[in-house]
PDB file of C-alpha atoms in Angstrom:
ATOM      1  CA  UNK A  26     -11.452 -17.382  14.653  1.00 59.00           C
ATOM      2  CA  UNK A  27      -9.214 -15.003  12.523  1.00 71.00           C
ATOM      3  CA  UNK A  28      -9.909 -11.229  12.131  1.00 82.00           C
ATOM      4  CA  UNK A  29     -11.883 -10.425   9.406  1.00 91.00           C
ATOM      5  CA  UNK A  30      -9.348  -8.901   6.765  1.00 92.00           C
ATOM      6  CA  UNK A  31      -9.902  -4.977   6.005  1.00 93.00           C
ATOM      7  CA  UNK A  32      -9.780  -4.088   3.136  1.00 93.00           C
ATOM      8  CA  UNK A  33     -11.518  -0.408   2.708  1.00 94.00           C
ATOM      9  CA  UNK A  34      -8.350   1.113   1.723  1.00 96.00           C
ATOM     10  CA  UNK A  35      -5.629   1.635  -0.714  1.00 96.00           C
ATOM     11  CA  UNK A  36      -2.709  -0.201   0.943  1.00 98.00           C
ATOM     12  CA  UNK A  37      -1.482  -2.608  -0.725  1.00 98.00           C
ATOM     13  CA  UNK A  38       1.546  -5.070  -0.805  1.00 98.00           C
ATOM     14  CA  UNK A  39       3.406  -4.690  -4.471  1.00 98.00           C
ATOM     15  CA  UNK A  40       5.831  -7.412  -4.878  1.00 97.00           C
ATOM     16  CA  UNK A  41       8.051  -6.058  -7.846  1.00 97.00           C
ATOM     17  CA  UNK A  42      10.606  -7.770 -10.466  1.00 96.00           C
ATOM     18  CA  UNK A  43      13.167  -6.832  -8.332  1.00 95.00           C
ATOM     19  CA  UNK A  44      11.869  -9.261  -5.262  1.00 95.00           C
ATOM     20  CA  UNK A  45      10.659  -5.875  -3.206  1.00 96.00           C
ATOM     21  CA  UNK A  46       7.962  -6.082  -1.565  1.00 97.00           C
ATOM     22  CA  UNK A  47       6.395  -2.924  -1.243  1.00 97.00           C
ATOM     23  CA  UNK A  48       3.769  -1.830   1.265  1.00 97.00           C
ATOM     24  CA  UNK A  49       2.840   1.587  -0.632  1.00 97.00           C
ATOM     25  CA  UNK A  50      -0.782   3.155  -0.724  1.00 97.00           C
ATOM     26  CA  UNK A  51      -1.601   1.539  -4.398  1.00 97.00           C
ATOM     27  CA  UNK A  52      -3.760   3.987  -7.338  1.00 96.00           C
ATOM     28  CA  UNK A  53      -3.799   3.980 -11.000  1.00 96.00           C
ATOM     29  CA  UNK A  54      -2.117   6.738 -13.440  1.00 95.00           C
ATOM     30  CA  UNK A  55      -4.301   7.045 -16.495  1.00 94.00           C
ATOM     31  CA  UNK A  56      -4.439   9.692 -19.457  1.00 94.00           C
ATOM     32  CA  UNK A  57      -6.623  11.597 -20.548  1.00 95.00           C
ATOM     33  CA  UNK A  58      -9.024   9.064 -22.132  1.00 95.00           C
ATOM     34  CA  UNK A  59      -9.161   7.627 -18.734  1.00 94.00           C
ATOM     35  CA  UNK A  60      -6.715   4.529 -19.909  1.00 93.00           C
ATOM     36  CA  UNK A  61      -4.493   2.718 -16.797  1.00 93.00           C
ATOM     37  CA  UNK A  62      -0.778   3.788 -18.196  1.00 94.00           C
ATOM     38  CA  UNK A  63       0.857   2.965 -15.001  1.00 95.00           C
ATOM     39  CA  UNK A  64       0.890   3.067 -11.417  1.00 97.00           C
ATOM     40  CA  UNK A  65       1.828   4.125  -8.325  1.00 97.00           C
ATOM     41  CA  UNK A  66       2.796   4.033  -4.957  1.00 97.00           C
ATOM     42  CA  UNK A  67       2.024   6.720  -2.531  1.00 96.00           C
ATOM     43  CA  UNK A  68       4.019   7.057   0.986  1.00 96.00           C
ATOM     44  CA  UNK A  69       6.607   3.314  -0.171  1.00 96.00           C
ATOM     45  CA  UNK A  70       8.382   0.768   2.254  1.00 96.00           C
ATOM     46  CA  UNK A  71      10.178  -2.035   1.107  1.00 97.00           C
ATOM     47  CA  UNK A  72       9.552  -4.933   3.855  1.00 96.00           C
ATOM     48  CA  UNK A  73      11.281  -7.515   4.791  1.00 95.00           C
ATOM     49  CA  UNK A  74      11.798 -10.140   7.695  1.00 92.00           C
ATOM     50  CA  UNK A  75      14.521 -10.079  10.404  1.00 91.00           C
ATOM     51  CA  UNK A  76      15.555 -12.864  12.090  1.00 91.00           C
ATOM     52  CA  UNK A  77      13.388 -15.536  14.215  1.00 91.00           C
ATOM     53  CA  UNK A  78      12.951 -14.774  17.251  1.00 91.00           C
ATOM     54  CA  UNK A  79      13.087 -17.453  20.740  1.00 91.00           C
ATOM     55  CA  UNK A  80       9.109 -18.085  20.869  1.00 92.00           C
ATOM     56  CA  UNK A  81       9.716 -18.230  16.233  1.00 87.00           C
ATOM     57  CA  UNK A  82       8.075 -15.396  15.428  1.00 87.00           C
ATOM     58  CA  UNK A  83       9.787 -13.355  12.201  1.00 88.00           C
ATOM     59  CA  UNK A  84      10.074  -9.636  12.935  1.00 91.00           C
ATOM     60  CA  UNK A  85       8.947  -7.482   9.431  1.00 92.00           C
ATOM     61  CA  UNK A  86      11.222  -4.236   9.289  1.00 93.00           C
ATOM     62  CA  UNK A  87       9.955  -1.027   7.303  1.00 93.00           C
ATOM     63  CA  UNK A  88      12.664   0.754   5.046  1.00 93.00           C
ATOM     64  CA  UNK A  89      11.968   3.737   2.931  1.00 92.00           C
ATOM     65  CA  UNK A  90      11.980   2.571  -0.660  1.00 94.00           C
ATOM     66  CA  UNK A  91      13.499   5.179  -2.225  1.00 91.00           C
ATOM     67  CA  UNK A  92      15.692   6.907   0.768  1.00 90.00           C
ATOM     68  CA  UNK A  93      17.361   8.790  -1.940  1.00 92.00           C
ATOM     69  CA  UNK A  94      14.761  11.326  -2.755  1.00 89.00           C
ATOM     70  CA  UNK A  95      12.167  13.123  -0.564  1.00 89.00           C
ATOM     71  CA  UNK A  96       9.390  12.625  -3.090  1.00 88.00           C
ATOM     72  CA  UNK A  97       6.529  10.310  -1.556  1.00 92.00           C
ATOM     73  CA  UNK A  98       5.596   8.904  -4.988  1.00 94.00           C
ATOM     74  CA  UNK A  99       6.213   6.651  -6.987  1.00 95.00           C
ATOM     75  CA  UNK A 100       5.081   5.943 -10.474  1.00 95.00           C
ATOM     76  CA  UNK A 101       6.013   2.953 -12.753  1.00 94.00           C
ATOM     77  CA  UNK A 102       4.761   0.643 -15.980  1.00 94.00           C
ATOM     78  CA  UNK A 103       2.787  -2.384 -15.119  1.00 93.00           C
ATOM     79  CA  UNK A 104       6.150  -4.060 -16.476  1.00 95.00           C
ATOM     80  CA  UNK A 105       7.166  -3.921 -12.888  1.00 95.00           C
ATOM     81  CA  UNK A 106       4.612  -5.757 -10.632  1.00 96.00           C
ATOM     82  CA  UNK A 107       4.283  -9.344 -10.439  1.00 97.00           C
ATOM     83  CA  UNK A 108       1.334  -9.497  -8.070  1.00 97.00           C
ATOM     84  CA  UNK A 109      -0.932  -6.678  -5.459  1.00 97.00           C
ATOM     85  CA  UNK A 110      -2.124  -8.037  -2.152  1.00 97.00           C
ATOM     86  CA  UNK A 111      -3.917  -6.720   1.055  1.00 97.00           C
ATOM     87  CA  UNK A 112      -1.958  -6.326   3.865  1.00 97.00           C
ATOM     88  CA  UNK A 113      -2.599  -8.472   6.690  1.00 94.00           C
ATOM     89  CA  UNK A 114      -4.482  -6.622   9.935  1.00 94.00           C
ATOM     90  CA  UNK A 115      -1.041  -5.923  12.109  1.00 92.00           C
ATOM     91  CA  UNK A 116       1.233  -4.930   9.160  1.00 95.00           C
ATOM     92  CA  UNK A 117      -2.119  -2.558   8.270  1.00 96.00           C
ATOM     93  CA  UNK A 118      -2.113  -1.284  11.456  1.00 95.00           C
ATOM     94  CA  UNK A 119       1.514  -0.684  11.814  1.00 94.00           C
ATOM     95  CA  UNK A 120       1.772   1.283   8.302  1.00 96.00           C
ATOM     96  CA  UNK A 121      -1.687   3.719   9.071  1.00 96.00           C
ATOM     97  CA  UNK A 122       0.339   4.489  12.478  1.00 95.00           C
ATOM     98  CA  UNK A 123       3.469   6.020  10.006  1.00 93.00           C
ATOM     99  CA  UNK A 124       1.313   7.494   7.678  1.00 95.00           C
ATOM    100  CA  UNK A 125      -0.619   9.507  10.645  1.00 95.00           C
ATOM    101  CA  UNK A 126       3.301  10.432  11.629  1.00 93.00           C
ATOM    102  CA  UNK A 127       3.863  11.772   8.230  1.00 91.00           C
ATOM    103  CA  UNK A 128       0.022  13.808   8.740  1.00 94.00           C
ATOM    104  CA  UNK A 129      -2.676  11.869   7.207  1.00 94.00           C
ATOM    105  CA  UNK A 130      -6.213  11.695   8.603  1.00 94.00           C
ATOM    106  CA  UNK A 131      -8.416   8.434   8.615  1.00 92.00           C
ATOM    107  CA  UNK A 132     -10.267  10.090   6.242  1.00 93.00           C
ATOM    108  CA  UNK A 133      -7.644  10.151   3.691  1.00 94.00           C
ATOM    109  CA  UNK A 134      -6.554   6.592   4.563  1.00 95.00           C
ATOM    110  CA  UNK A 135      -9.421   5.294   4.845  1.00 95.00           C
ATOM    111  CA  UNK A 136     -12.633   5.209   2.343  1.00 90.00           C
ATOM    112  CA  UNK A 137     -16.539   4.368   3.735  1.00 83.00           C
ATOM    113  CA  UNK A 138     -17.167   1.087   3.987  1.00 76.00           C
ATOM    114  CA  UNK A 139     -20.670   0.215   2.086  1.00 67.00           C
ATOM    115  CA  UNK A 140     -23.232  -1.124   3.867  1.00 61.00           C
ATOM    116  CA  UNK A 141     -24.103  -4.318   1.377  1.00 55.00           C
ATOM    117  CA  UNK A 142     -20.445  -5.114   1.841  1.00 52.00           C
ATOM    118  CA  UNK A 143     -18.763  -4.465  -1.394  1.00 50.00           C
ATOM    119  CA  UNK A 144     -16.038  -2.785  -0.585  1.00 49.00           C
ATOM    120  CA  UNK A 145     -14.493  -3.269  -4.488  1.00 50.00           C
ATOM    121  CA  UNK A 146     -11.483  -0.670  -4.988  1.00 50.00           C
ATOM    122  CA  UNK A 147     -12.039   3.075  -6.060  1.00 47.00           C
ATOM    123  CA  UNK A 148      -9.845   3.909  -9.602  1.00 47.00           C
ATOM    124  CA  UNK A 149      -7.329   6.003  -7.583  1.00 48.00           C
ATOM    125  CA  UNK A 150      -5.580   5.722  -4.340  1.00 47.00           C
ATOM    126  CA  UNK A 151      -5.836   8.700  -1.996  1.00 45.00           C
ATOM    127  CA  UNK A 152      -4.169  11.816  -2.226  1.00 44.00           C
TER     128      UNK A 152
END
């Protein structure tokens, strides 16, 4: 039997036009009128595999997505994304393990689960 999937959180996988795939804590931009006029991604990596291993297992390496700039987020036009997915349970694991290196809290990774199971997403992603 698998692990159930979590999914109380913002992380998300953002595959982009450009063929990144982004593992970014996910939110909403919208104006004043509470309209979605674009997104962003909080604390980016662009993943991708390395090379099979001897037992064929694929390594995933982490990158910064934008190494050029020390700013954390990212915003962009729906234009951009071709699709937003859950992590799976180890890459989760392995990204809340950075973010709690860069100083975040479970609390501000993490949102309460509810107790009839709907765990549907908040508007924004954490701060």
């Amino acid at each position: 039997m698998t692990e159930q999937l979590k999914t109380n959180h913002d992380i998300r996988i953002v595959n982009l036009t450009t063929k990144d795939s982004v593992l970014c804590m996910f939110g909403e931009v919208r104006n004043d009128e509470q309209q979605v006029v674009g997104y962003r991604m909080l604390y980016p990596f662009t993943l991708s595999l390395g090379n099979v291993n001897e037992d064929g297992t694929m390594p995933i390496n982490y990158s910064r997505f934008c190494p050029f700039s020390p700013v954390e987020e990212h915003r962009m036009g729906g234009e951009h994304i071709l699709t937003v997915v859950y992590p799976d349970n180890g890459i989760l694991g392995n990204y809340v393990a950075k973010l709690k290196e860069l100083g975040l809290t479970e609390e501000q990774i993490f949102f309460e689960e509810k107790p009839d199971g709907d765990n549907s997403e908040p508007n924004q992603a954490a701060e």
